[in-house]
Amino acid sequence: MEIYETQSEFGKKQYWLLSLVLLVLTVFGTLAILQSLFFFLVPILFNIPLGDVVYIIGGNYDHPNARMALLFIQVSGLSFWLGGYLFLRFIDKATLRIKQQVVNTKFNLALLVIPLLVSFIVMNSIIIYWNAQIQFPEFMSAFEEYAKRTEAEAMRLTTYLTDFENFYEYLASILVIGIFAGIGEEYLFRGILQPKLHQYTGNAHLGIWIAAFIFSAIHVQFYGFFPRLLLGALFGYLYLYSGSLFYPMLAHMLNNSLTVTLVYLNKLGIMEFNIEEATYADWYIMLIGFIVFLVSFKLFINNSRKLPSDGQMEKSF
């Protein structure tokens, strides 16, 4: 079960809307402050004129230090963690009982996350392919054009960020895209938002899927929405059954880092991997992936430590 204990009036069920609004304002306020700070630090750290930083953010990647500058700005994504912490500490006056979460973390469960995630990625490939092929009716053509444009812009940025010129850029990407993003996003979406939605709806599964929906939507990439939704739900269930944020954080970091690593290996000519191409695995590989996923997930649930009841949340189990 998720761990989230609050004594604040804002944390009570009747104030759910106000609480969520305050969470959004805190997180995005923190994001705005950090991005502004990092924006003005880029000229100092990377010897890029301030005017050129604006062009880089706008999509002009001609400057030789543009990649590292953009990765540096991406570190502001830690505002998901910092903003979440500020909300937790000063507004909701809540605790995640980190010591208890550490107790709930087991090495054998951490190992299970690897086959569980890899098999999920194999199965999710068909959803990625399907989502990328979606076409809208004529009356939604404006939205389709917008969705394709934002997807192309996001892909162009991702392709540039992962077009590593050396090993150090690869390591920087692992740190920023893999580790920082995994920690920050899971702390906010699974650590704070999911248990609050669980409490408000009275249903653990609704909490997981609504949090996963918001997690996917906030990336503003429709043509990757459904596979990211399923990924977010997987992270949510890892937390629900284990009572430890370590597992969804680990899975998230592995997922992002694996993609970055495959791109780097492709760059080195060791293996073929095209991040821009939406393909899916053969049926027999997908079948194997499905079996591995079921076995891994079942073992994960069976070996997870059962937590004591957590007040109101126990009603939905």
Coordinates of C-alpha atoms in Angstrom, one line a residue:
M1 CA 0.0 0.0 0.0
E2 CA 1.2 3.6 -0.6
I3 CA 2.5 5.5 2.4
Y4 CA 1.2 9.0 2.8
E5 CA 0.2 10.4 6.2
T6 CA -1.0 14.0 6.7
Q7 CA -2.4 15.9 9.6
S8 CA -3.2 19.1 7.6
E9 CA -6.7 20.4 7.0
F10 CA -5.8 20.6 3.3
G11 CA -5.1 16.9 3.2
K12 CA -8.7 16.0 4.2
K13 CA -11.0 14.5 1.5
Q14 CA -13.4 17.5 1.5
Y15 CA -10.6 19.8 0.4
W16 CA -9.4 17.6 -2.5
L17 CA -9.7 20.3 -5.2
L18 CA -8.0 23.0 -3.2
S19 CA -5.2 20.5 -2.3
L20 CA -4.6 19.5 -5.9
V21 CA -4.6 23.2 -7.0
L22 CA -2.0 24.0 -4.4
L23 CA 0.1 21.0 -5.5
V24 CA 0.0 22.2 -9.1
L25 CA 0.8 25.8 -8.2
T26 CA 3.7 24.7 -5.9
V27 CA 5.2 22.3 -8.5
F28 CA 4.9 24.6 -11.5
G29 CA 5.9 27.6 -9.5
T30 CA 9.1 25.8 -8.5
L31 CA 9.6 24.7 -12.1
A32 CA 9.3 28.3 -13.3
I33 CA 11.8 29.5 -10.8
L34 CA 14.4 26.7 -11.4
Q35 CA 14.1 27.1 -15.2
S36 CA 14.7 30.8 -14.9
L37 CA 17.7 30.2 -12.7
F38 CA 19.2 27.6 -15.0
F39 CA 18.4 29.8 -18.0
F40 CA 20.6 32.6 -16.6
L41 CA 23.3 30.2 -15.5
V42 CA 23.8 28.7 -19.0
P43 CA 25.8 31.7 -20.3
I44 CA 28.1 31.5 -17.4
L45 CA 28.7 27.7 -17.4
F46 CA 28.7 27.1 -21.2
N47 CA 30.0 30.3 -22.6
I48 CA 26.8 30.9 -24.6
P49 CA 25.5 34.5 -25.1
L50 CA 22.1 35.0 -23.4
G51 CA 20.5 35.8 -26.8
D52 CA 21.7 32.5 -28.2
V53 CA 20.2 30.6 -25.3
V54 CA 16.8 31.8 -26.4
Y55 CA 17.5 30.5 -29.9
I56 CA 18.7 27.2 -28.6
I57 CA 15.5 26.7 -26.5
G58 CA 13.5 27.7 -29.6
G59 CA 15.0 24.8 -31.6
N60 CA 18.2 26.3 -33.1
Y61 CA 20.9 23.8 -32.1
D62 CA 23.9 25.2 -34.1
H63 CA 25.9 26.2 -31.1
P64 CA 28.6 23.6 -30.2
N65 CA 27.6 23.6 -26.5
A66 CA 23.8 23.5 -27.2
R67 CA 23.4 19.9 -26.2
M68 CA 25.0 20.2 -22.8
A69 CA 23.2 23.5 -22.2
L70 CA 19.8 21.9 -23.0
L71 CA 20.7 18.9 -20.7
F72 CA 21.6 21.3 -18.0
I73 CA 18.2 23.1 -18.4
Q74 CA 16.5 19.7 -18.2
V75 CA 17.9 19.3 -14.7
S76 CA 15.2 21.8 -13.7
G77 CA 12.9 18.8 -14.0
L78 CA 14.0 18.1 -10.5
S79 CA 11.4 20.7 -9.6
F80 CA 8.9 17.8 -9.6
W81 CA 10.8 16.5 -6.6
L82 CA 11.5 19.9 -5.0
G83 CA 8.0 21.3 -5.6
G84 CA 6.5 18.1 -4.3
Y85 CA 8.7 18.2 -1.2
L86 CA 7.7 21.8 -0.5
F87 CA 4.1 20.9 -0.8
L88 CA 4.5 17.9 1.4
R89 CA 6.5 19.8 4.0
F90 CA 4.7 23.2 4.3
I91 CA 1.2 22.8 2.9
D92 CA 0.0 19.2 3.4
K93 CA 2.3 18.7 6.3
A94 CA 2.6 15.1 5.3
T95 CA 5.2 12.4 5.5
L96 CA 6.1 9.5 3.2
R97 CA 7.7 7.6 6.1
I98 CA 10.9 7.2 4.2
K99 CA 12.4 4.9 6.9
Q100 CA 9.4 2.5 6.5
Q101 CA 9.8 2.6 2.7
V102 CA 13.5 1.6 3.1
V103 CA 12.3 -1.3 5.2
N104 CA 9.9 -2.3 2.4
T105 CA 12.8 -2.3 -0.1
K106 CA 14.2 -5.8 -0.8
F107 CA 17.0 -6.8 -3.1
N108 CA 15.2 -9.7 -4.7
L109 CA 12.3 -7.4 -5.6
A110 CA 14.7 -4.9 -7.1
L111 CA 16.0 -7.7 -9.3
L112 CA 12.5 -8.7 -10.4
V113 CA 11.9 -5.2 -11.7
I114 CA 14.4 -5.8 -14.5
P115 CA 12.6 -8.7 -16.3
L116 CA 9.3 -7.1 -15.4
L117 CA 10.2 -3.9 -17.1
V118 CA 11.9 -5.4 -20.1
S119 CA 9.0 -7.8 -20.8
F120 CA 6.6 -4.8 -20.4
I121 CA 8.5 -2.8 -22.9
V122 CA 8.3 -5.7 -25.4
M123 CA 4.5 -5.9 -24.9
N124 CA 4.1 -2.2 -25.0
S125 CA 5.8 -1.9 -28.4
I126 CA 2.5 -2.9 -30.1
I127 CA 0.7 0.0 -28.2
I128 CA 3.5 2.3 -29.3
Y129 CA 3.0 1.3 -32.9
W130 CA -0.8 1.5 -32.7
N131 CA -0.7 4.9 -31.0
A132 CA 1.7 6.3 -33.6
Q133 CA -0.7 5.3 -36.4
I134 CA -3.9 6.9 -35.0
Q135 CA -5.7 9.1 -37.4
F136 CA -8.5 11.5 -36.5
P137 CA -11.8 12.3 -38.2
E138 CA -11.9 15.4 -40.4
F139 CA -13.6 17.6 -37.7
M140 CA -10.5 16.9 -35.4
S141 CA -8.0 17.8 -38.1
A142 CA -6.8 20.9 -36.2
F143 CA -6.0 18.8 -33.2
E144 CA -4.3 16.1 -35.3
E145 CA -2.1 18.8 -36.9
Y146 CA -1.2 20.2 -33.5
A147 CA -0.5 16.7 -32.1
K148 CA 1.8 15.8 -35.0
R149 CA 3.6 19.1 -34.8
T150 CA 4.3 18.8 -31.1
E151 CA 5.3 15.2 -31.5
A152 CA 7.8 16.2 -34.3
E153 CA 9.2 19.0 -32.2
A154 CA 9.6 16.6 -29.2
M155 CA 11.2 14.0 -31.4
R156 CA 13.6 16.5 -32.9
L157 CA 14.7 17.6 -29.4
T158 CA 15.1 14.0 -28.2
T159 CA 17.0 13.0 -31.3
Y160 CA 19.4 16.0 -30.8
L161 CA 19.9 15.4 -27.1
T162 CA 20.8 11.7 -27.7
D163 CA 23.1 12.3 -30.7
F164 CA 26.1 12.0 -28.4
E165 CA 29.5 13.1 -29.6
N166 CA 31.3 11.4 -26.7
F167 CA 30.9 9.1 -23.7
Y168 CA 30.6 12.1 -21.3
E169 CA 27.5 13.4 -23.1
Y170 CA 26.0 9.9 -22.8
L171 CA 26.7 9.8 -19.1
A172 CA 25.2 13.3 -18.7
S173 CA 22.1 12.1 -20.5
I174 CA 21.8 9.0 -18.2
L175 CA 22.1 11.3 -15.2
V176 CA 19.5 13.9 -16.4
I177 CA 17.1 11.8 -18.5
G178 CA 17.4 8.6 -16.6
I179 CA 18.1 9.2 -13.0
F180 CA 16.9 12.8 -12.3
A181 CA 13.7 12.3 -14.3
G182 CA 13.0 9.0 -12.7
I183 CA 13.4 10.2 -9.2
G184 CA 11.6 13.5 -9.6
E185 CA 8.6 12.3 -11.6
E186 CA 8.0 9.2 -9.4
Y187 CA 8.3 11.3 -6.2
L188 CA 5.5 13.6 -7.5
F189 CA 3.2 11.3 -9.4
R190 CA 3.4 8.1 -7.4
G191 CA 4.7 9.4 -4.1
I192 CA 2.2 12.3 -3.7
L193 CA -0.4 12.4 -6.3
Q194 CA -1.3 8.7 -6.5
P195 CA -2.0 8.2 -2.7
K196 CA -4.0 11.5 -2.6
L197 CA -6.1 10.4 -5.5
H198 CA -6.5 7.0 -3.8
Q199 CA -7.8 8.8 -0.7
Y200 CA -10.1 11.1 -2.6
T201 CA -11.7 8.4 -4.8
G202 CA -11.6 5.7 -2.2
N203 CA -10.2 3.3 -4.7
A204 CA -6.6 2.3 -5.2
H205 CA -6.9 1.4 -8.8
L206 CA -8.7 4.7 -9.7
G207 CA -5.9 6.5 -8.0
I208 CA -3.3 4.7 -10.0
W209 CA -4.9 5.2 -13.4
I210 CA -5.8 8.8 -12.8
A211 CA -2.3 9.6 -11.7
A212 CA -1.0 7.6 -14.8
F213 CA -3.3 9.6 -17.0
I214 CA -2.0 12.9 -15.7
F215 CA 1.6 11.6 -15.8
S216 CA 1.2 10.8 -19.5
A217 CA -0.8 14.0 -20.4
I218 CA 1.7 16.3 -18.8
H219 CA 4.3 15.2 -21.4
V220 CA 2.1 16.8 -24.1
Q221 CA 2.7 14.0 -26.7
F222 CA -0.5 12.5 -27.9
Y223 CA 1.3 10.0 -30.2
G224 CA 3.0 8.5 -27.1
F225 CA 0.1 9.0 -24.7
F226 CA -1.2 5.4 -24.4
P227 CA 2.1 3.6 -24.0
R228 CA 3.1 6.2 -21.4
L229 CA -0.2 5.8 -19.7
L230 CA 0.4 2.0 -19.3
L231 CA 3.9 2.6 -18.1
G232 CA 2.7 5.1 -15.5
A233 CA 0.1 2.5 -14.3
L234 CA 2.8 -0.1 -14.0
F235 CA 4.9 2.2 -11.8
G236 CA 1.8 2.8 -9.8
Y237 CA 1.1 -0.8 -9.1
L238 CA 4.8 -1.4 -8.2
Y239 CA 4.3 1.2 -5.5
L240 CA 0.9 0.0 -4.4
Y241 CA 2.0 -3.6 -3.8
S242 CA 5.4 -2.9 -2.4
G243 CA 4.9 0.2 -0.2
S244 CA 8.2 1.5 -1.5
L245 CA 8.8 4.3 -4.0
F246 CA 12.2 2.7 -4.7
Y247 CA 10.7 0.2 -7.2
P248 CA 8.8 2.7 -9.5
M249 CA 11.8 5.0 -9.3
L250 CA 14.1 2.1 -10.3
A251 CA 11.8 1.0 -13.1
H252 CA 11.5 4.6 -14.4
M253 CA 15.2 5.1 -14.3
L254 CA 15.8 1.8 -16.1
N255 CA 13.2 2.6 -18.8
N256 CA 14.7 6.0 -19.6
S257 CA 18.3 4.8 -19.3
L258 CA 17.7 1.8 -21.5
T259 CA 16.4 4.0 -24.3
V260 CA 19.4 6.4 -24.0
T261 CA 21.8 3.4 -24.0
L262 CA 20.2 1.9 -27.1
V263 CA 20.5 5.2 -28.9
Y264 CA 24.2 5.4 -27.9
L265 CA 24.9 1.8 -29.0
N266 CA 23.3 2.6 -32.3
K267 CA 25.6 5.6 -32.6
L268 CA 28.6 3.4 -32.0
G269 CA 27.4 1.0 -34.6
I270 CA 27.1 -1.9 -32.1
M271 CA 23.4 -2.5 -32.7
E272 CA 20.6 -1.0 -34.7
F273 CA 18.0 1.2 -33.0
N274 CA 16.0 4.0 -34.5
I275 CA 14.3 6.1 -31.9
E276 CA 12.1 7.7 -34.5
E277 CA 10.7 4.5 -35.9
A278 CA 7.6 3.0 -34.2
T279 CA 7.9 -0.8 -34.6
Y280 CA 6.7 -3.8 -32.6
A281 CA 8.1 -7.2 -31.7
D282 CA 7.2 -10.4 -33.5
W283 CA 4.3 -12.3 -32.0
Y284 CA 6.3 -15.1 -30.5
I285 CA 8.7 -12.6 -28.8
M286 CA 5.6 -10.7 -27.5
L287 CA 4.2 -14.0 -26.2
I288 CA 7.4 -14.7 -24.3
G289 CA 7.3 -11.2 -23.0
F290 CA 3.8 -11.6 -21.8
I291 CA 4.6 -14.8 -20.0
V292 CA 7.7 -13.3 -18.4
F293 CA 5.7 -10.3 -17.3
L294 CA 3.0 -12.3 -15.7
V295 CA 5.5 -14.5 -13.8
S296 CA 7.6 -11.5 -12.8
F297 CA 4.7 -9.5 -11.6
K298 CA 3.2 -12.4 -9.7
L299 CA 6.5 -13.0 -8.0
F300 CA 6.8 -9.3 -7.2
I301 CA 3.4 -9.2 -5.6
N302 CA 3.9 -12.4 -3.6
N303 CA 7.2 -11.3 -2.3
S304 CA 6.2 -7.8 -1.4
R305 CA 6.0 -6.9 2.2
K306 CA 2.5 -6.5 3.5
L307 CA 2.1 -3.1 5.1
P308 CA -0.1 -2.3 8.1
S309 CA -3.3 -0.5 7.4
D310 CA -3.1 3.3 6.7
G311 CA -6.2 4.9 8.0
Q312 CA -8.7 5.8 5.3
M313 CA -6.9 4.1 2.5
E314 CA -7.6 0.6 3.9
K315 CA -11.2 0.9 2.9
S316 CA -10.5 0.4 -0.8
F317 CA -8.6 -2.9 -0.4

